[in-house]
CSV table of N, CA and C and ligand atoms in Angstrom, one decimal:
chain,number,residue,atom,x,y,z
A,22,UNK,N,-18.8,-4.9,-3.5
A,22,UNK,CA,-17.7,-5.0,-4.5
A,22,UNK,C,-18.0,-6.2,-5.4
A,23,UNK,N,-17.9,-6.0,-6.7
A,23,UNK,CA,-18.1,-7.0,-7.6
A,23,UNK,C,-16.8,-7.2,-8.4
A,24,UNK,N,-15.9,-7.8,-7.8
A,24,UNK,CA,-14.6,-8.1,-8.4
A,24,UNK,C,-14.4,-9.5,-8.7
A,25,UNK,N,-13.9,-9.8,-9.8
A,25,UNK,CA,-13.7,-11.2,-10.2
A,25,UNK,C,-12.2,-11.4,-10.7
A,26,UNK,N,-11.8,-12.7,-10.8
A,26,UNK,CA,-10.5,-12.9,-11.3
A,26,UNK,C,-10.4,-12.3,-12.7
A,27,UNK,N,-9.2,-11.8,-13.0
A,27,UNK,CA,-8.8,-11.2,-14.3
A,27,UNK,C,-9.3,-9.7,-14.4
A,28,UNK,N,-10.0,-9.3,-13.4
A,28,UNK,CA,-10.4,-7.8,-13.4
A,28,UNK,C,-9.1,-7.0,-13.1
A,29,UNK,N,-9.1,-5.8,-13.6
A,29,UNK,CA,-7.9,-4.9,-13.3
A,29,UNK,C,-8.4,-4.0,-12.1
A,30,UNK,N,-7.5,-4.0,-11.1
A,30,UNK,CA,-7.9,-3.2,-9.9
A,30,UNK,C,-6.7,-2.3,-9.5
A,31,UNK,N,-7.1,-1.3,-8.8
A,31,UNK,CA,-6.1,-0.4,-8.3
A,31,UNK,C,-6.0,-0.5,-6.8
A,32,UNK,N,-4.8,-0.5,-6.2
A,32,UNK,CA,-4.7,-0.6,-4.8
A,32,UNK,C,-4.8,0.8,-4.2
A,33,UNK,N,-5.7,1.0,-3.2
A,33,UNK,CA,-6.0,2.4,-2.7
A,33,UNK,C,-5.4,2.6,-1.3
A,34,UNK,N,-4.9,1.5,-0.7
A,34,UNK,CA,-4.2,1.8,0.6
A,34,UNK,C,-3.2,0.7,0.9
A,35,UNK,N,-2.4,1.0,1.8
A,35,UNK,CA,-1.3,0.0,2.2
A,35,UNK,C,0.0,0.3,1.4
A,36,UNK,N,0.9,-0.5,1.5
A,36,UNK,CA,2.2,-0.3,1.0
A,36,UNK,C,2.2,-0.2,-0.6
A,37,UNK,N,1.3,-0.9,-1.2
A,37,UNK,CA,1.3,-0.9,-2.6
A,37,UNK,C,0.3,0.1,-3.2
A,38,UNK,N,-0.1,1.1,-2.4
A,38,UNK,CA,-1.0,2.1,-2.8
A,38,UNK,C,-0.7,2.6,-4.2
A,39,UNK,N,-1.7,2.7,-5.1
A,39,UNK,CA,-1.4,3.2,-6.4
A,39,UNK,C,-1.1,2.2,-7.5
A,40,UNK,N,-0.8,1.0,-7.0
A,40,UNK,CA,-0.4,0.0,-8.0
A,40,UNK,C,-1.7,-0.6,-8.7
A,41,UNK,N,-1.5,-0.8,-10.0
A,41,UNK,CA,-2.6,-1.3,-10.7
A,41,UNK,C,-2.2,-2.7,-11.2
A,42,UNK,N,-3.1,-3.7,-11.0
A,42,UNK,CA,-2.7,-5.0,-11.4
A,42,UNK,C,-4.0,-5.9,-11.6
A,43,UNK,N,-3.7,-7.0,-12.2
A,43,UNK,CA,-4.8,-8.0,-12.5
A,43,UNK,C,-5.1,-8.8,-11.3
A,44,UNK,N,-6.3,-9.1,-11.1
A,44,UNK,CA,-6.7,-10.0,-10.0
A,44,UNK,C,-6.4,-11.5,-10.4
A,45,UNK,N,-5.5,-12.1,-9.6
A,45,UNK,CA,-5.1,-13.4,-9.9
A,45,UNK,C,-6.1,-14.5,-9.3
A,46,UNK,N,-6.5,-14.1,-8.1
A,46,UNK,CA,-7.3,-15.1,-7.3
A,46,UNK,C,-8.2,-14.4,-6.3
A,47,UNK,N,-9.4,-14.9,-6.1
A,47,UNK,CA,-10.3,-14.3,-5.1
A,47,UNK,C,-10.4,-15.3,-4.0
A,48,UNK,N,-10.3,-14.7,-2.8
A,48,UNK,CA,-10.5,-15.6,-1.6
A,48,UNK,C,-11.8,-15.0,-0.9
A,49,UNK,N,-12.9,-15.3,-1.5
A,49,UNK,CA,-14.2,-14.7,-1.0
A,49,UNK,C,-14.5,-14.9,0.4
A,50,UNK,N,-14.2,-16.1,1.0
A,50,UNK,CA,-14.5,-16.3,2.4
A,50,UNK,C,-13.8,-15.4,3.3
A,51,UNK,N,-12.6,-15.0,2.9
A,51,UNK,CA,-11.7,-14.1,3.7
A,51,UNK,C,-11.8,-12.7,3.3
A,52,UNK,N,-12.6,-12.4,2.3
A,52,UNK,CA,-12.7,-11.0,1.8
A,52,UNK,C,-11.4,-10.5,1.3
A,53,UNK,N,-10.6,-11.4,0.7
A,53,UNK,CA,-9.3,-11.0,0.2
A,53,UNK,C,-9.1,-11.4,-1.2
A,54,UNK,N,-8.1,-10.9,-1.8
A,54,UNK,CA,-7.8,-11.2,-3.2
A,54,UNK,C,-6.3,-11.1,-3.4
A,55,UNK,N,-5.9,-11.8,-4.5
A,55,UNK,CA,-4.4,-11.7,-4.8
A,55,UNK,C,-4.3,-10.9,-6.1
A,56,UNK,N,-3.5,-9.9,-6.1
A,56,UNK,CA,-3.4,-9.0,-7.2
A,56,UNK,C,-1.9,-9.2,-7.8
A,57,UNK,N,-1.8,-9.3,-9.0
A,57,UNK,CA,-0.5,-9.5,-9.7
A,57,UNK,C,0.4,-8.3,-9.3
A,58,UNK,N,1.6,-8.7,-8.8
A,58,UNK,CA,2.6,-7.7,-8.4
A,58,UNK,C,2.3,-6.9,-7.2
A,59,UNK,N,1.3,-7.2,-6.4
A,59,UNK,CA,1.0,-6.5,-5.2
A,59,UNK,C,1.2,-7.3,-4.0
A,60,UNK,N,1.7,-6.7,-3.0
A,60,UNK,CA,2.0,-7.4,-1.7
A,60,UNK,C,2.9,-8.6,-1.9
A,61,UNK,N,3.9,-8.4,-2.7
A,61,UNK,CA,4.8,-9.5,-3.1
A,61,UNK,C,5.8,-9.7,-1.9
A,62,UNK,N,5.9,-11.0,-1.6
A,62,UNK,CA,7.0,-11.3,-0.6
A,62,UNK,C,8.0,-12.1,-1.2
A,63,UNK,N,9.2,-11.9,-0.8
A,63,UNK,CA,10.3,-12.7,-1.4
A,63,UNK,C,10.8,-13.7,-0.3
A,64,UNK,N,11.1,-14.9,-0.8
A,64,UNK,CA,11.6,-15.9,0.1
A,64,UNK,C,12.9,-16.3,-0.5
A,65,UNK,N,13.9,-16.4,0.3
A,65,UNK,CA,15.1,-17.0,-0.1
A,65,UNK,C,15.1,-18.5,0.0
A,66,UNK,N,15.4,-19.1,-1.1
A,66,UNK,CA,15.2,-20.5,-1.1
A,66,UNK,C,16.6,-21.2,-1.3
A,67,UNK,N,16.8,-22.1,-0.4
A,67,UNK,CA,18.1,-22.9,-0.5
A,67,UNK,C,18.0,-23.9,-1.7
A,68,UNK,N,19.1,-24.2,-2.2
A,68,UNK,CA,19.1,-25.1,-3.3
A,68,UNK,C,18.5,-26.5,-2.8
A,69,UNK,N,17.6,-27.0,-3.6
A,69,UNK,CA,17.0,-28.3,-3.2
A,69,UNK,C,16.6,-29.0,-4.5
A,70,UNK,N,16.1,-30.2,-4.3
A,70,UNK,CA,15.7,-30.9,-5.5
A,70,UNK,C,14.6,-30.2,-6.3
A,71,UNK,N,13.7,-29.6,-5.5
A,71,UNK,CA,12.6,-28.9,-6.1
A,71,UNK,C,13.0,-27.6,-6.7
A,72,UNK,N,14.0,-26.9,-6.1
A,72,UNK,CA,14.5,-25.7,-6.7
A,72,UNK,C,16.0,-25.8,-6.9
A,73,UNK,N,16.4,-26.4,-7.9
A,73,UNK,CA,17.9,-26.7,-8.1
A,73,UNK,C,18.6,-25.3,-8.2
A,74,UNK,N,18.0,-24.3,-8.6
A,74,UNK,CA,18.7,-23.0,-8.7
A,74,UNK,C,18.8,-22.3,-7.4
A,75,UNK,N,17.9,-22.6,-6.5
A,75,UNK,CA,17.9,-21.8,-5.2
A,75,UNK,C,17.5,-20.4,-5.6
A,76,UNK,N,17.8,-19.5,-4.7
A,76,UNK,CA,17.6,-18.1,-5.0
A,76,UNK,C,16.3,-17.5,-4.4
A,77,UNK,N,15.8,-16.5,-5.1
A,77,UNK,CA,14.7,-15.8,-4.5
A,77,UNK,C,13.4,-16.2,-5.2
A,78,UNK,N,12.4,-16.5,-4.5
A,78,UNK,CA,11.1,-16.7,-5.0
A,78,UNK,C,10.2,-15.6,-4.6
A,79,UNK,N,9.4,-15.1,-5.5
A,79,UNK,CA,8.4,-14.1,-5.1
A,79,UNK,C,7.0,-14.7,-5.2
A,80,UNK,N,6.2,-14.2,-4.3
A,80,UNK,CA,4.9,-14.7,-4.3
A,80,UNK,C,4.0,-13.6,-3.8
A,81,UNK,N,2.9,-13.4,-4.5
A,81,UNK,CA,1.9,-12.4,-4.0
A,81,UNK,C,1.1,-12.9,-2.9
A,82,UNK,N,0.9,-12.1,-1.9
A,82,UNK,CA,0.1,-12.5,-0.8
A,82,UNK,C,-1.3,-11.8,-0.9
A,83,UNK,N,-2.3,-12.4,-0.3
A,83,UNK,CA,-3.6,-11.8,-0.5
A,83,UNK,C,-3.7,-10.5,0.3
A,84,UNK,N,-4.5,-9.6,-0.3
A,84,UNK,CA,-4.8,-8.3,0.4
A,84,UNK,C,-6.3,-8.2,0.6
A,85,UNK,N,-6.7,-7.3,1.4
A,85,UNK,CA,-8.1,-7.1,1.7
A,85,UNK,C,-8.8,-6.5,0.5
A,86,UNK,N,-10.0,-7.0,0.2
A,86,UNK,CA,-10.8,-6.5,-0.9
A,86,UNK,C,-11.1,-5.0,-0.7
A,87,UNK,N,-11.2,-4.6,0.5
A,87,UNK,CA,-11.5,-3.2,0.7
A,87,UNK,C,-10.3,-2.3,0.4
A,88,UNK,N,-9.2,-2.8,0.1
A,88,UNK,CA,-8.0,-2.0,-0.2
A,88,UNK,C,-7.9,-1.8,-1.7
A,89,UNK,N,-8.8,-2.3,-2.5
A,89,UNK,CA,-8.7,-2.1,-3.9
A,89,UNK,C,-10.0,-1.5,-4.5
A,90,UNK,N,-9.8,-0.9,-5.6
A,90,UNK,CA,-10.9,-0.4,-6.4
A,90,UNK,C,-10.9,-1.0,-7.8
A,91,UNK,N,-12.0,-1.3,-8.3
A,91,UNK,CA,-12.1,-1.8,-9.7
A,91,UNK,C,-11.7,-0.7,-10.7
A,92,UNK,N,-10.9,-1.0,-11.7
A,92,UNK,CA,-10.7,-0.1,-12.8
A,92,UNK,C,-11.8,-0.4,-13.8
A,93,UNK,N,-12.5,0.6,-14.1
A,93,UNK,CA,-13.6,0.4,-15.1
A,93,UNK,C,-13.0,0.2,-16.5
A,94,UNK,N,-13.4,-0.9,-17.1
A,94,UNK,CA,-12.8,-1.2,-18.4
A,94,UNK,C,-13.2,-0.3,-19.5
A,95,UNK,N,-14.3,0.5,-19.2
A,95,UNK,CA,-14.7,1.5,-20.2
A,95,UNK,C,-14.0,2.8,-20.1
A,96,UNK,N,-14.0,3.4,-18.9
A,96,UNK,CA,-13.4,4.7,-18.8
A,96,UNK,C,-12.0,4.7,-18.3
A,97,UNK,N,-11.6,3.5,-17.8
A,97,UNK,CA,-10.2,3.3,-17.4
A,97,UNK,C,-9.9,3.9,-16.1
A,98,UNK,N,-10.9,4.3,-15.3
A,98,UNK,CA,-10.6,5.0,-14.0
A,98,UNK,C,-11.0,4.0,-12.9
A,99,UNK,N,-10.3,4.3,-11.8
A,99,UNK,CA,-10.6,3.5,-10.6
A,99,UNK,C,-12.0,4.0,-10.2
A,100,UNK,N,-13.0,3.2,-10.2
A,100,UNK,CA,-14.3,3.7,-10.0
A,100,UNK,C,-15.1,3.0,-8.9
A,101,UNK,N,-16.0,3.7,-8.4
A,101,UNK,CA,-17.0,3.1,-7.5
A,101,UNK,C,-18.0,2.4,-8.4
A,102,UNK,N,-18.4,1.3,-7.9
A,102,UNK,CA,-19.4,0.6,-8.7
A,102,UNK,C,-20.7,0.5,-8.0
A,103,UNK,N,-21.7,0.4,-8.8
A,103,UNK,CA,-23.1,0.3,-8.2
A,103,UNK,C,-23.8,-0.9,-8.9
A,104,UNK,N,-24.9,-1.3,-8.3
A,104,UNK,CA,-25.7,-2.3,-8.9
A,104,UNK,C,-27.0,-1.7,-9.2
A,105,UNK,N,-27.4,-2.0,-10.4
A,105,UNK,CA,-28.7,-1.4,-10.8
A,105,UNK,C,-29.6,-2.5,-11.5
A,106,UNK,N,-30.9,-2.2,-11.4
A,106,UNK,CA,-31.8,-3.2,-11.9
A,106,UNK,C,-32.3,-2.6,-13.3
A,107,UNK,N,-32.2,-3.3,-14.3
A,107,UNK,CA,-32.6,-2.9,-15.6
A,107,UNK,C,-34.1,-3.1,-15.7
A,108,UNK,N,-34.7,-2.5,-16.7
A,108,UNK,CA,-36.2,-2.5,-16.8
A,108,UNK,C,-36.7,-4.0,-17.1
A,109,UNK,N,-35.8,-4.8,-17.6
A,109,UNK,CA,-36.2,-6.2,-17.8
A,109,UNK,C,-36.0,-7.1,-16.6
A,110,UNK,N,-35.5,-6.5,-15.5
A,110,UNK,CA,-35.3,-7.2,-14.3
A,110,UNK,C,-33.9,-7.8,-14.1
A,111,UNK,N,-33.1,-7.6,-15.1
A,111,UNK,CA,-31.7,-8.1,-15.0
A,111,UNK,C,-30.9,-7.1,-14.1
A,112,UNK,N,-30.0,-7.7,-13.4
A,112,UNK,CA,-29.2,-6.9,-12.5
A,112,UNK,C,-27.8,-6.7,-13.1
A,113,UNK,N,-27.3,-5.5,-13.0
A,113,UNK,CA,-26.0,-5.3,-13.5
A,113,UNK,C,-25.1,-4.4,-12.6
A,114,UNK,N,-23.8,-4.6,-12.8
A,114,UNK,CA,-22.9,-3.8,-12.0
A,114,UNK,C,-22.5,-2.7,-13.0
A,115,UNK,N,-22.5,-1.5,-12.5
A,115,UNK,CA,-22.1,-0.4,-13.4
A,115,UNK,C,-21.1,0.6,-12.8
A,116,UNK,N,-20.4,1.3,-13.6
A,116,UNK,CA,-19.4,2.3,-13.2
A,116,UNK,C,-20.1,3.6,-12.8
A,117,UNK,N,-19.8,4.1,-11.6
A,117,UNK,CA,-20.5,5.3,-11.2
A,117,UNK,C,-19.9,6.6,-11.9
A,118,UNK,N,-18.7,6.4,-12.5
A,118,UNK,CA,-18.1,7.5,-13.2
A,118,UNK,C,-18.7,7.7,-14.6
A,119,UNK,N,-18.7,6.7,-15.4
A,119,UNK,CA,-19.1,6.8,-16.8
A,119,UNK,C,-20.4,6.2,-17.0
A,120,UNK,N,-21.0,5.5,-16.0
A,120,UNK,CA,-22.3,4.9,-16.2
A,120,UNK,C,-22.3,3.7,-17.1
A,121,UNK,N,-21.2,3.2,-17.5
A,121,UNK,CA,-21.2,2.0,-18.4
A,121,UNK,C,-21.4,0.7,-17.6
A,122,UNK,N,-22.0,-0.2,-18.2
A,122,UNK,CA,-22.2,-1.5,-17.6
A,122,UNK,C,-20.9,-2.2,-17.5
A,123,UNK,N,-20.5,-2.7,-16.4
A,123,UNK,CA,-19.3,-3.4,-16.2
A,123,UNK,C,-19.5,-4.9,-16.4
A,124,UNK,N,-20.6,-5.4,-15.8
A,124,UNK,CA,-20.9,-6.8,-16.1
A,124,UNK,C,-22.3,-7.1,-15.6
A,125,UNK,N,-22.9,-8.1,-16.2
A,125,UNK,CA,-24.3,-8.5,-15.8
A,125,UNK,C,-24.1,-9.4,-14.6
A,126,UNK,N,-25.0,-9.2,-13.6
A,126,UNK,CA,-24.9,-10.0,-12.4
A,126,UNK,C,-25.9,-11.1,-12.4
A,127,UNK,N,-27.1,-10.8,-12.9
A,127,UNK,CA,-28.1,-11.8,-13.0
A,127,UNK,C,-29.0,-11.6,-14.2
A,128,UNK,N,-29.5,-12.6,-14.9
A,128,UNK,CA,-30.3,-12.4,-16.1
A,128,UNK,C,-31.6,-11.8,-15.8
A,129,UNK,N,-32.3,-11.4,-16.8
A,129,UNK,CA,-33.7,-10.8,-16.6
A,129,UNK,C,-34.5,-11.9,-15.9
A,130,UNK,N,-35.3,-11.4,-15.0
A,130,UNK,CA,-36.1,-12.3,-14.2
A,130,UNK,C,-37.3,-12.8,-15.1
A,131,UNK,N,-37.6,-14.0,-14.9
A,131,UNK,CA,-38.6,-14.7,-15.8
A,131,UNK,C,-39.9,-14.0,-15.7
A,132,UNK,N,-40.2,-13.5,-14.5
A,132,UNK,CA,-41.5,-12.9,-14.3
A,132,UNK,C,-41.7,-11.6,-15.1
A,133,UNK,N,-40.5,-11.0,-15.4
A,133,UNK,CA,-40.6,-9.6,-16.1
A,133,UNK,C,-40.3,-9.6,-17.5
A,134,UNK,N,-39.9,-10.8,-18.1
A,134,UNK,CA,-39.4,-10.8,-19.5
A,134,UNK,C,-40.6,-10.6,-20.4
A,135,UNK,N,-41.8,-10.9,-20.0
A,135,UNK,CA,-43.0,-10.7,-20.8
A,135,UNK,C,-43.3,-9.2,-20.8
A,136,UNK,N,-43.2,-8.6,-22.0
A,136,UNK,CA,-43.5,-7.2,-22.1
A,136,UNK,C,-44.1,-6.8,-23.4
B,211,LIG,ZN1,-16.3,3.9,-16.2
């Protein structure tokens, strides 16, 4: 999975299945991510100096990366992504539905730029 902050993803399992949202944060070490509006928990907060209003605070909790699919910015579909090597040695992530390049992963390798 090649998901980064600000990518748009679709939740494919769990309570928020079908929800589409923006990736707010990646927790790579835990293989989790936080998606806007997904897995939101509410906390009732008592009036305090920090929260003079009190009330409800909502917060998105991380979900497993395996529960989301990247939405391809080109075809707009939740897509499987693949990694391919271009002829110049550069690596890129692509959409398996429309074949568009989603993002470059690594630049052309120095050894192969001579052509
Ligand atoms: Zn696509």
